[in-house]
PDB file of C-alpha atoms in Angstrom:
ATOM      1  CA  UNK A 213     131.220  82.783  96.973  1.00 45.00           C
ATOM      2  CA  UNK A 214     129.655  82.909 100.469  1.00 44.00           C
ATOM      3  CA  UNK A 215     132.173  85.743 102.086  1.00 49.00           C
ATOM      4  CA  UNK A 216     133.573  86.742  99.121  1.00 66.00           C
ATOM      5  CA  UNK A 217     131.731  89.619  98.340  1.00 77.00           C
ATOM      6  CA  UNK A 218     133.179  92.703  98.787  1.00 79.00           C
ATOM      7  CA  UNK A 219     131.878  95.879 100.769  1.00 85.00           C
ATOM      8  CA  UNK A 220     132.048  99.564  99.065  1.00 85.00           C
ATOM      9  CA  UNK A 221     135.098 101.063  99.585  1.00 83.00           C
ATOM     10  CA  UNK A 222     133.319 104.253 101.392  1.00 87.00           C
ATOM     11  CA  UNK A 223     129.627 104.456 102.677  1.00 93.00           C
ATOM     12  CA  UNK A 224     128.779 107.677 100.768  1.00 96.00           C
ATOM     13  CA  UNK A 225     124.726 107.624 102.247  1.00 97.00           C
ATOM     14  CA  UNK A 226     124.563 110.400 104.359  1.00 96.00           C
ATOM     15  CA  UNK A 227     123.942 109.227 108.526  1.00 95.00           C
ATOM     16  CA  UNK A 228     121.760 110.221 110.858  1.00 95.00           C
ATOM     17  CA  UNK A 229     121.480 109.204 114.856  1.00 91.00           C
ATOM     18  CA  UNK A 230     118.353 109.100 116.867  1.00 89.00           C
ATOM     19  CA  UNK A 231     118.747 112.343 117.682  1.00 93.00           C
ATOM     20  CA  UNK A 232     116.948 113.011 114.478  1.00 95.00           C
ATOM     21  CA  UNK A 233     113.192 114.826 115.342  1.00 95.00           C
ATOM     22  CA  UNK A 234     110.421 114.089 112.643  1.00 96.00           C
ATOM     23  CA  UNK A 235     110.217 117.767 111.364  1.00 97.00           C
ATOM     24  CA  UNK A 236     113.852 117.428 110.295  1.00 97.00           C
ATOM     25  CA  UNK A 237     113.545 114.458 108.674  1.00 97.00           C
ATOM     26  CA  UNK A 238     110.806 115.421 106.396  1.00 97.00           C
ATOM     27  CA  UNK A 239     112.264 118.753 105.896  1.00 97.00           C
ATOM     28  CA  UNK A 240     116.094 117.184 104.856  1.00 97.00           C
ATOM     29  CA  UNK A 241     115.498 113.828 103.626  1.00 98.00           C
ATOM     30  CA  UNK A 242     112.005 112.540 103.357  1.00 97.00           C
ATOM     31  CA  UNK A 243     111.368 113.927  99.629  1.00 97.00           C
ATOM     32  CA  UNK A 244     115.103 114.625  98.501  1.00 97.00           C
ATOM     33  CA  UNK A 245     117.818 112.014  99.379  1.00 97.00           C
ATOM     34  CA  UNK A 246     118.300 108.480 101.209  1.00 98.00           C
ATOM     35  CA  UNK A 247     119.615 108.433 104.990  1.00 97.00           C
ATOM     36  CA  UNK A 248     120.979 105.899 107.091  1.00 95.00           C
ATOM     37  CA  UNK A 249     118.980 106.568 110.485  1.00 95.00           C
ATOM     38  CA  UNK A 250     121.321 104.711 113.494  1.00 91.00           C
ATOM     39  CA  UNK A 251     119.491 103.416 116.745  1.00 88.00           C
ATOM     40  CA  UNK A 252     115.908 104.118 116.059  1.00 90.00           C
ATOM     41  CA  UNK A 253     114.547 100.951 116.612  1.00 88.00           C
ATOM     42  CA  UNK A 254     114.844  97.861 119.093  1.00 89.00           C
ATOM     43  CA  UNK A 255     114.359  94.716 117.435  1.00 92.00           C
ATOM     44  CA  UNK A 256     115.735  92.209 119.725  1.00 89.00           C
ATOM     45  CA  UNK A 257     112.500  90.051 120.076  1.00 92.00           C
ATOM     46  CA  UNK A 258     112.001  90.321 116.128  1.00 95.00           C
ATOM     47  CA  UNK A 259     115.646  89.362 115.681  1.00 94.00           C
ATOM     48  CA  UNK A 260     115.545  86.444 118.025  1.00 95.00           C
ATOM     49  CA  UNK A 261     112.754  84.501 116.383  1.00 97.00           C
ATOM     50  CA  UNK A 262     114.570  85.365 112.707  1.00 96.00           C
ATOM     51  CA  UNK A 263     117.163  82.444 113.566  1.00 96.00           C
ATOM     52  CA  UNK A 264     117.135  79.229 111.406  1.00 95.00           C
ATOM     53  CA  UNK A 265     116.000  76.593 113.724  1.00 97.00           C
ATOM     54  CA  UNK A 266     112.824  79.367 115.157  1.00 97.00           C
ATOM     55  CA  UNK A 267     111.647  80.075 111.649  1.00 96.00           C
ATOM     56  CA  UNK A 268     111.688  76.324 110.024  1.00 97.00           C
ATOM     57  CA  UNK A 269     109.941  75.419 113.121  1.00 97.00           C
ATOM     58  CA  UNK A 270     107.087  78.246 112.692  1.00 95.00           C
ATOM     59  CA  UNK A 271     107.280  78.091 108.942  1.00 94.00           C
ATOM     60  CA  UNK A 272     108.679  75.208 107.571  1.00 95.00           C
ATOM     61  CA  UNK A 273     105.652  73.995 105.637  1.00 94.00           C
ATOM     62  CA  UNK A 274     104.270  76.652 104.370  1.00 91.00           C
ATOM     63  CA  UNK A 275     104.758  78.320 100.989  1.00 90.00           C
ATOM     64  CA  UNK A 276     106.418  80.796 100.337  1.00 91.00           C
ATOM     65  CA  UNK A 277     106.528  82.851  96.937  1.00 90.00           C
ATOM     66  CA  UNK A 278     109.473  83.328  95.244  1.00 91.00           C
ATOM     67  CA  UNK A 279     110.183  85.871  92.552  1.00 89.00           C
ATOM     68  CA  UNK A 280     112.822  86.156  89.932  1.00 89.00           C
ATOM     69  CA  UNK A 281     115.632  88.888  90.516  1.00 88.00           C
ATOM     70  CA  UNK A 282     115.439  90.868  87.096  1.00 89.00           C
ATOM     71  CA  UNK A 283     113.736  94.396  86.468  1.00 87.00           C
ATOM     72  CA  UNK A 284     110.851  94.415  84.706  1.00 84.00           C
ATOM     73  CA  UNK A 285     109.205  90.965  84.348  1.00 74.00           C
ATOM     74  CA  UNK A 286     108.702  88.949  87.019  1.00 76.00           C
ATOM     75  CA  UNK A 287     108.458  85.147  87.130  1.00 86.00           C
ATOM     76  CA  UNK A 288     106.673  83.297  90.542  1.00 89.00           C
ATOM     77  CA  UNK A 289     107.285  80.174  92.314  1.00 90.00           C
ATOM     78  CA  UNK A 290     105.645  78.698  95.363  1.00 91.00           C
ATOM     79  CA  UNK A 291     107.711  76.253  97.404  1.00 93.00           C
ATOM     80  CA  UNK A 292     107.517  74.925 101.012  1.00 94.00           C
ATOM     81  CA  UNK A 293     109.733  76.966 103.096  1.00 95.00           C
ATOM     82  CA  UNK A 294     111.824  74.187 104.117  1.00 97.00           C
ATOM     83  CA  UNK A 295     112.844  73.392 100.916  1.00 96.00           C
ATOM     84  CA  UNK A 296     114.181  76.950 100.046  1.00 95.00           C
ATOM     85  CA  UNK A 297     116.059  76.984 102.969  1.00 95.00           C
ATOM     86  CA  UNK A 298     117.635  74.127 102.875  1.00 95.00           C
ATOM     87  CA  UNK A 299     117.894  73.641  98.795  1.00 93.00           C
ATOM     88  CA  UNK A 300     117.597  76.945  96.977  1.00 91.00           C
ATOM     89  CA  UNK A 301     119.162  79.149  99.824  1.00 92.00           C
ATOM     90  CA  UNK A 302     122.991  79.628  98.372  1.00 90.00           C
ATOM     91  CA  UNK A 303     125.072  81.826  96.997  1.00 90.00           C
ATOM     92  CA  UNK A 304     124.150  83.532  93.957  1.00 90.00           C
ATOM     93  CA  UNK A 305     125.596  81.879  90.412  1.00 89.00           C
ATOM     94  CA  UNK A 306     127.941  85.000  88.397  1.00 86.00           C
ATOM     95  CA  UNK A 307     126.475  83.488  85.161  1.00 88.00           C
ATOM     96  CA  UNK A 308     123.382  82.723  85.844  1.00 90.00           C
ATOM     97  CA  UNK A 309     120.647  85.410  84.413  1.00 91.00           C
ATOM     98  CA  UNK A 310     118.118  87.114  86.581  1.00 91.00           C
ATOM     99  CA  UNK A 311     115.632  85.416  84.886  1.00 90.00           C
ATOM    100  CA  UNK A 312     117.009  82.727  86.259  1.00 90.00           C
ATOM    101  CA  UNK A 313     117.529  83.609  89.725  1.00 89.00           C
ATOM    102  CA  UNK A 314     114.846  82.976  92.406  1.00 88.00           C
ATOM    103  CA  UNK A 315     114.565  85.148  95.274  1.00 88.00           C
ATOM    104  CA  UNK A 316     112.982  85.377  98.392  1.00 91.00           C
ATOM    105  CA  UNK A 317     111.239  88.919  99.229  1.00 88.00           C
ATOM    106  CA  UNK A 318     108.100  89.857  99.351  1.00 76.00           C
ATOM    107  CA  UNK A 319     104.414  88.178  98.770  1.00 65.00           C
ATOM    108  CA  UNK A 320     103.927  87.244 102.280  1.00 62.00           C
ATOM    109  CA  UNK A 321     101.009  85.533 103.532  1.00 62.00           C
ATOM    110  CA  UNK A 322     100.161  88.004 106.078  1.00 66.00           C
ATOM    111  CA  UNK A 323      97.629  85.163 107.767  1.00 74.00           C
ATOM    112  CA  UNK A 324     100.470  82.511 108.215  1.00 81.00           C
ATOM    113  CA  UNK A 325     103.465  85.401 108.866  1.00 88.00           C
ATOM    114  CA  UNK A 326     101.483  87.723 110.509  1.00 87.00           C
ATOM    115  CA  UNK A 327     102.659  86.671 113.840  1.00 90.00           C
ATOM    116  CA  UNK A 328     106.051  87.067 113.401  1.00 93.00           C
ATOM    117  CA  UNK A 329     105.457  90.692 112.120  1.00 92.00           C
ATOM    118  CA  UNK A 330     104.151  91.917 115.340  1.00 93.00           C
ATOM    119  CA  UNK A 331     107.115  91.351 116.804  1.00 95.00           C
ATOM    120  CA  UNK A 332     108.819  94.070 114.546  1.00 95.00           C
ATOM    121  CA  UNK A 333     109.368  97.294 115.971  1.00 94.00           C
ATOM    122  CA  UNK A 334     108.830  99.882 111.910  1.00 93.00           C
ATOM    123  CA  UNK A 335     110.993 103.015 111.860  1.00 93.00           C
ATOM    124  CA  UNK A 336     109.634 105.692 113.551  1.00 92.00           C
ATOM    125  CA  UNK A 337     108.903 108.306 110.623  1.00 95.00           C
ATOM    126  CA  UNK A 338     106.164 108.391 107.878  1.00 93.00           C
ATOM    127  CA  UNK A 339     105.633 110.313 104.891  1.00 94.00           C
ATOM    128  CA  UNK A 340     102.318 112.332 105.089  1.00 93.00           C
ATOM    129  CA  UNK A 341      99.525 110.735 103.149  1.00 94.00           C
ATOM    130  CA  UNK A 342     101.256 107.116 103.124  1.00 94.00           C
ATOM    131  CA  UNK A 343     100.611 103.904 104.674  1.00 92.00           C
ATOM    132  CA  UNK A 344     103.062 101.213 105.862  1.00 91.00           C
ATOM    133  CA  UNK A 345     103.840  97.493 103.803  1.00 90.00           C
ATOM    134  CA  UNK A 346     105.916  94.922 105.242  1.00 90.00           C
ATOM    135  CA  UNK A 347     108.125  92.828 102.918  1.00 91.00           C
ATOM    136  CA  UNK A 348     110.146  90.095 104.166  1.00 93.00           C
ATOM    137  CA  UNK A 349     113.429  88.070 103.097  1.00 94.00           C
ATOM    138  CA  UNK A 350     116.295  86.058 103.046  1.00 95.00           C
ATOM    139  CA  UNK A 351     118.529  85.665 100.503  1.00 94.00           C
ATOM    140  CA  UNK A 352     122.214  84.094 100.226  1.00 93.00           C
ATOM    141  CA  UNK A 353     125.204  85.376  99.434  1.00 93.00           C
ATOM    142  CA  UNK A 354     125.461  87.198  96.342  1.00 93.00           C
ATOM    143  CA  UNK A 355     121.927  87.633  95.378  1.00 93.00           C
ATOM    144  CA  UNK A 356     120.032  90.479  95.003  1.00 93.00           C
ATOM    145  CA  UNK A 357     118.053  92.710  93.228  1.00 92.00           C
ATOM    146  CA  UNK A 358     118.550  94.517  89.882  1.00 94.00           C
ATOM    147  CA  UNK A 359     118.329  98.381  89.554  1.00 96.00           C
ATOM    148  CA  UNK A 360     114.350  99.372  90.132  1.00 95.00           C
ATOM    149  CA  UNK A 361     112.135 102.333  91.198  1.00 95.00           C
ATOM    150  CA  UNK A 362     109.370 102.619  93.334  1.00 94.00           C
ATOM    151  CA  UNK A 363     107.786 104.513  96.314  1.00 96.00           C
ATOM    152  CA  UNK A 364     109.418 105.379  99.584  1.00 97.00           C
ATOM    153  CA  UNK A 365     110.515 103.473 101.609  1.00 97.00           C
ATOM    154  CA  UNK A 366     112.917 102.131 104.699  1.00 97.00           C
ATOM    155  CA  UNK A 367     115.308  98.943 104.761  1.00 96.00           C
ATOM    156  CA  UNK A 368     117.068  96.866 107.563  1.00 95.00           C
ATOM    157  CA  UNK A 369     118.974  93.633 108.023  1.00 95.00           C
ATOM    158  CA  UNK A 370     117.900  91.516 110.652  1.00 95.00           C
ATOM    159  CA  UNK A 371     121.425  89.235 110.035  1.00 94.00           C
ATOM    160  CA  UNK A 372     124.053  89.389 107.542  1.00 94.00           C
ATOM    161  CA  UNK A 373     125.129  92.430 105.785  1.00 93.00           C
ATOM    162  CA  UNK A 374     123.079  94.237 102.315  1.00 95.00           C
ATOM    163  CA  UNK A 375     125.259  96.649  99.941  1.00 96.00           C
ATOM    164  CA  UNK A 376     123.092  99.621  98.380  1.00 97.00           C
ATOM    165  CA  UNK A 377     123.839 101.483  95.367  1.00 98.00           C
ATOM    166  CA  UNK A 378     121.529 104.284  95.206  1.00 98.00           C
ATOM    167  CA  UNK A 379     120.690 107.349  92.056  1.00 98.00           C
ATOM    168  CA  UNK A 380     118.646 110.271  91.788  1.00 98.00           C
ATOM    169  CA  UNK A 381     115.613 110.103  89.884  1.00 98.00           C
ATOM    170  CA  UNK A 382     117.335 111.732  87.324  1.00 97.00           C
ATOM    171  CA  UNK A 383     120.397 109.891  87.027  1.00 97.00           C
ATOM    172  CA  UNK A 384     118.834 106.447  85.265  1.00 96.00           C
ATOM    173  CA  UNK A 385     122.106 104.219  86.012  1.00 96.00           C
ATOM    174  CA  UNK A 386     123.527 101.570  83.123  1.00 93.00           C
ATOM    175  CA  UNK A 387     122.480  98.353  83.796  1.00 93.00           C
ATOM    176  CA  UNK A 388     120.863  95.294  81.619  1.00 93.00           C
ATOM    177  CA  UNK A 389     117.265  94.391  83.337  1.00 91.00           C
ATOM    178  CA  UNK A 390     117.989  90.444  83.104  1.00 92.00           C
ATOM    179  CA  UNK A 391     121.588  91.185  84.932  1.00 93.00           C
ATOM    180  CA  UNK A 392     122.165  90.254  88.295  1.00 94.00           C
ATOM    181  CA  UNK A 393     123.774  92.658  90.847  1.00 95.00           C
ATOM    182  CA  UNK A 394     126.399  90.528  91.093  1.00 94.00           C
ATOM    183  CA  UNK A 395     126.928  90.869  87.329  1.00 93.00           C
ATOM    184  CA  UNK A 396     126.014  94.209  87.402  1.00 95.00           C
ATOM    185  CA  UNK A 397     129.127  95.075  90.116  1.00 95.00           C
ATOM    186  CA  UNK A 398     131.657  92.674  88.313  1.00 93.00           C
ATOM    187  CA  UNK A 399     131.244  93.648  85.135  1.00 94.00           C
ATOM    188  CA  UNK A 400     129.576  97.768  84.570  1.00 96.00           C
ATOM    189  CA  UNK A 401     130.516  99.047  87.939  1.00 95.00           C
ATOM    190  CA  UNK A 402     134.514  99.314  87.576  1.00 95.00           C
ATOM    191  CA  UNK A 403     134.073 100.853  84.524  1.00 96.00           C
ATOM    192  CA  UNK A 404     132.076 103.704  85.869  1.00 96.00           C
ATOM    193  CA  UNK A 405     134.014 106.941  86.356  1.00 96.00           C
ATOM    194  CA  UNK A 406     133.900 108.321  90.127  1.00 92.00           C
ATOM    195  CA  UNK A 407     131.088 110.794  88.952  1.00 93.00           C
ATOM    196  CA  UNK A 408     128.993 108.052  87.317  1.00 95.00           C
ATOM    197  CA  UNK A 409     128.970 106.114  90.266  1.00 96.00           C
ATOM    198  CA  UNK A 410     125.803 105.598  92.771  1.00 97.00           C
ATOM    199  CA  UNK A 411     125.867 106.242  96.649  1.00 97.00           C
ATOM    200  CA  UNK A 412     125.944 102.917  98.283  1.00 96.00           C
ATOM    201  CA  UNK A 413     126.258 101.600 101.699  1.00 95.00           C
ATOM    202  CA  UNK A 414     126.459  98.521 103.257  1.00 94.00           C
ATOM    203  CA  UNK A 415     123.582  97.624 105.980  1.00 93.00           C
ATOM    204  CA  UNK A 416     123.758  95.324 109.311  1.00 90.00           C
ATOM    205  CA  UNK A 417     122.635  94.630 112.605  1.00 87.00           C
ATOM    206  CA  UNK A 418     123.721  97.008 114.837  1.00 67.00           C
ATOM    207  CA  UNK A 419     125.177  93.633 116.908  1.00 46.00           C
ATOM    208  CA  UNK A 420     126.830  90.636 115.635  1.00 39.00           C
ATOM    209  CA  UNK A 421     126.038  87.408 117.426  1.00 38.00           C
ATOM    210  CA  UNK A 422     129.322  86.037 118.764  1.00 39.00           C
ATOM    211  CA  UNK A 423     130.890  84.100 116.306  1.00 37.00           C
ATOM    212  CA  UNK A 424     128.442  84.679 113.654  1.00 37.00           C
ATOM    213  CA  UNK A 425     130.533  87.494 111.503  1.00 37.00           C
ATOM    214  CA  UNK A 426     130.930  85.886 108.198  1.00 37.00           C
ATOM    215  CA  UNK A 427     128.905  82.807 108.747  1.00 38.00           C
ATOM    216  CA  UNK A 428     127.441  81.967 105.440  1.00 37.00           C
ATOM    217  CA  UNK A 429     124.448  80.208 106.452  1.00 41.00           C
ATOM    218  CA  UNK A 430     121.328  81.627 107.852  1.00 47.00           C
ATOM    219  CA  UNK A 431     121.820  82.720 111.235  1.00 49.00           C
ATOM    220  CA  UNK A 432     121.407  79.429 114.094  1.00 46.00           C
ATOM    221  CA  UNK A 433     120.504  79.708 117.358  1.00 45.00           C
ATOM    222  CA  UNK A 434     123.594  78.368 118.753  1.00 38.00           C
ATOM    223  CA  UNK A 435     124.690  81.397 118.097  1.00 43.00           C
ATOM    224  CA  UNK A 436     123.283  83.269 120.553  1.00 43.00           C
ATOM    225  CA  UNK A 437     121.115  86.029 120.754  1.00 40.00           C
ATOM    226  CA  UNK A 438     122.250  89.803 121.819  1.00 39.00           C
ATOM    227  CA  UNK A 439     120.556  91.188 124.552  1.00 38.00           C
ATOM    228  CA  UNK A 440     119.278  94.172 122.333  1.00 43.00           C
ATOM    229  CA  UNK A 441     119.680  94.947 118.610  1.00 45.00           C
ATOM    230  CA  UNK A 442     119.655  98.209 117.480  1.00 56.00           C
ATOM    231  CA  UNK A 443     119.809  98.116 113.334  1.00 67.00           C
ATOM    232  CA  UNK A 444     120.431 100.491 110.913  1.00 86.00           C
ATOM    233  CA  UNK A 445     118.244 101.677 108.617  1.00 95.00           C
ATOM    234  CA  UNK A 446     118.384 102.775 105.262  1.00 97.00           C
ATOM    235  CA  UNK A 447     115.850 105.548 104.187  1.00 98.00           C
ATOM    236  CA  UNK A 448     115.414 105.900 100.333  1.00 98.00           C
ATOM    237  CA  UNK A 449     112.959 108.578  98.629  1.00 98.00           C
ATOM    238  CA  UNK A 450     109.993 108.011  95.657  1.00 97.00           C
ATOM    239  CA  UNK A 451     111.438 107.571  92.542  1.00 97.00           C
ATOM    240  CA  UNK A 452     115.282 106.608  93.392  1.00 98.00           C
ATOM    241  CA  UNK A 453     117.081 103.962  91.413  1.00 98.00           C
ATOM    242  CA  UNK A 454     118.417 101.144  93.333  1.00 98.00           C
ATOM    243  CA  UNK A 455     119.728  97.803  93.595  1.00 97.00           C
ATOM    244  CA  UNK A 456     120.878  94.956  96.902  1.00 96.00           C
ATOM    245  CA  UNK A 457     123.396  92.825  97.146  1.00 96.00           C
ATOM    246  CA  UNK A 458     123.427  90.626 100.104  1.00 95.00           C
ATOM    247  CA  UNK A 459     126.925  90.170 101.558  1.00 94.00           C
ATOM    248  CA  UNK A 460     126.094  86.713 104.020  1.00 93.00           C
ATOM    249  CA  UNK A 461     123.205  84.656 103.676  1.00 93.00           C
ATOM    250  CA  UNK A 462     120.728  87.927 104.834  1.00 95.00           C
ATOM    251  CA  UNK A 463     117.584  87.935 106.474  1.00 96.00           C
ATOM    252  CA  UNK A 464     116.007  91.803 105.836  1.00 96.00           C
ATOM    253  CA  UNK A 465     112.547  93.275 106.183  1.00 95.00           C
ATOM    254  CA  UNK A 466     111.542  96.717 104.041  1.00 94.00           C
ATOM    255  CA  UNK A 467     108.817  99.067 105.242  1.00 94.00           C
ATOM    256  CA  UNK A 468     107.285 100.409 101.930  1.00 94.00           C
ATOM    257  CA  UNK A 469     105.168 103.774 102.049  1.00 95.00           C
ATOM    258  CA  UNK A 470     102.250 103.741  99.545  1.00 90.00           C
TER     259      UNK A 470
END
């Protein structure tokens, strides 16, 4: 499946540039509807020590937790993270439940990861009253997570490409809890008239690697590195539906505001 996954026809998440000051933000998105902010932040040094061979040589024998990829029960895993990389990281099963499914995001050791953390340059806004979490993944193609609510909170792919789908707090979308995305976009999607369907985007770097577009395995070093990497990110409200869908093999960090 790796590359096989298709992008949204039209990126129907409003955009925003860095021109964007802080009082607008609050005043047009930060408590009605998600934003893609372009060119906020510089994460070149975070980027360049996200490649394969710099994080299995940092990380490689430490645990990391993994969590299943359905809605509301959650099932967790602890496994060196050598061997997820190099056993469980692949592309995500059609059939296979979310139950099923292990995923990497999230439930960090912050004593172990911590250094790699500083190196990432947050988004520049905040909500009033909040305070930011890091959570940290990578994930292969296909995989994902199923339709979910929570607080605020901002999105960004270090490599590879996510899909969004995105709806209102009002708007609870169709979708079985123990169904992949995948699923989910295969089977329920299609059949959604054009006013029944979410906003969705698809997030990436805002530079490609040479070479690297489509490459289905987490990111290598022989890659190369870009001089600078200015990212997207994706800004979503409290309280809005959503679901991912990694494109590539994706490796993604989320600032949540609690």
């Amino acid at each position: 499946l790796a590359g096989t996954v298709p992008e949204e026809p039209r990126c129907t998440v409003e955009r925003a540039d860095a021109s964007l000051t802080y009082s607008l933000f609050l005043q047009r998105f930060a408590f009605s509807r998600p934003v893609i902010l372009g060119g906020v932040t510089d994460n070149s040094a975070f980027r360049a020590l996200c490649t394969r061979e710099k994080l299995l040589a940092a990380f490689g024998p430490f645990p990391v937790r993994l969590s299943t990829a359905n809605t509301y029960s959650y099932r967790k895993v602890d496994v060196p993270f050598q061997e997820y990389v190099e056993h469980l990281l692949k592309p995500q099963d059609p059939a296979r439940l979310g139950s099923d499914t292990l995923y990497f995001f999230g439930d960090n050791n912050f004593t172990e990861w911590g250094p790699l953390f500083q190196h990432y340059v947050p988004p520049p806004f905040r909500i009033p009253g909040t305070s930011p979490a890091y959570s940290f993944g990578i994930a292969g193609s296909g995989s994902g997570v199923p339709f979910h609510w929570h607080g605020p909170g901002f999105s960004e792919v270090i490599f590879g490409r996510k899909r969004w789908f995105l709806y209102p707090p009002d708007k609870t979308p169709h979708f079985h809890p123990n169904e992949t995305t995948l699923a989910w976009l295969q089977h329920t999607y299609p059949t959604l008239p054009p006013a029944q369907r979410p906003l969705e985007c698809t997030l990436r770097p805002g530079e490609v690697s040479p070479g690297a577009a489509g490459d289905p395995r987490l990111p290598s070093q022989s890659h190369g590195t870009p001089h600078w990497c200015l990212l997207q990110v994706l800004y979503f409200p409290d309280r809005w539906w959503h679901a991912t869908l990694n494109l590539d093999t994706s490796v993604f960090i989320s600032t949540f505001l609690g």
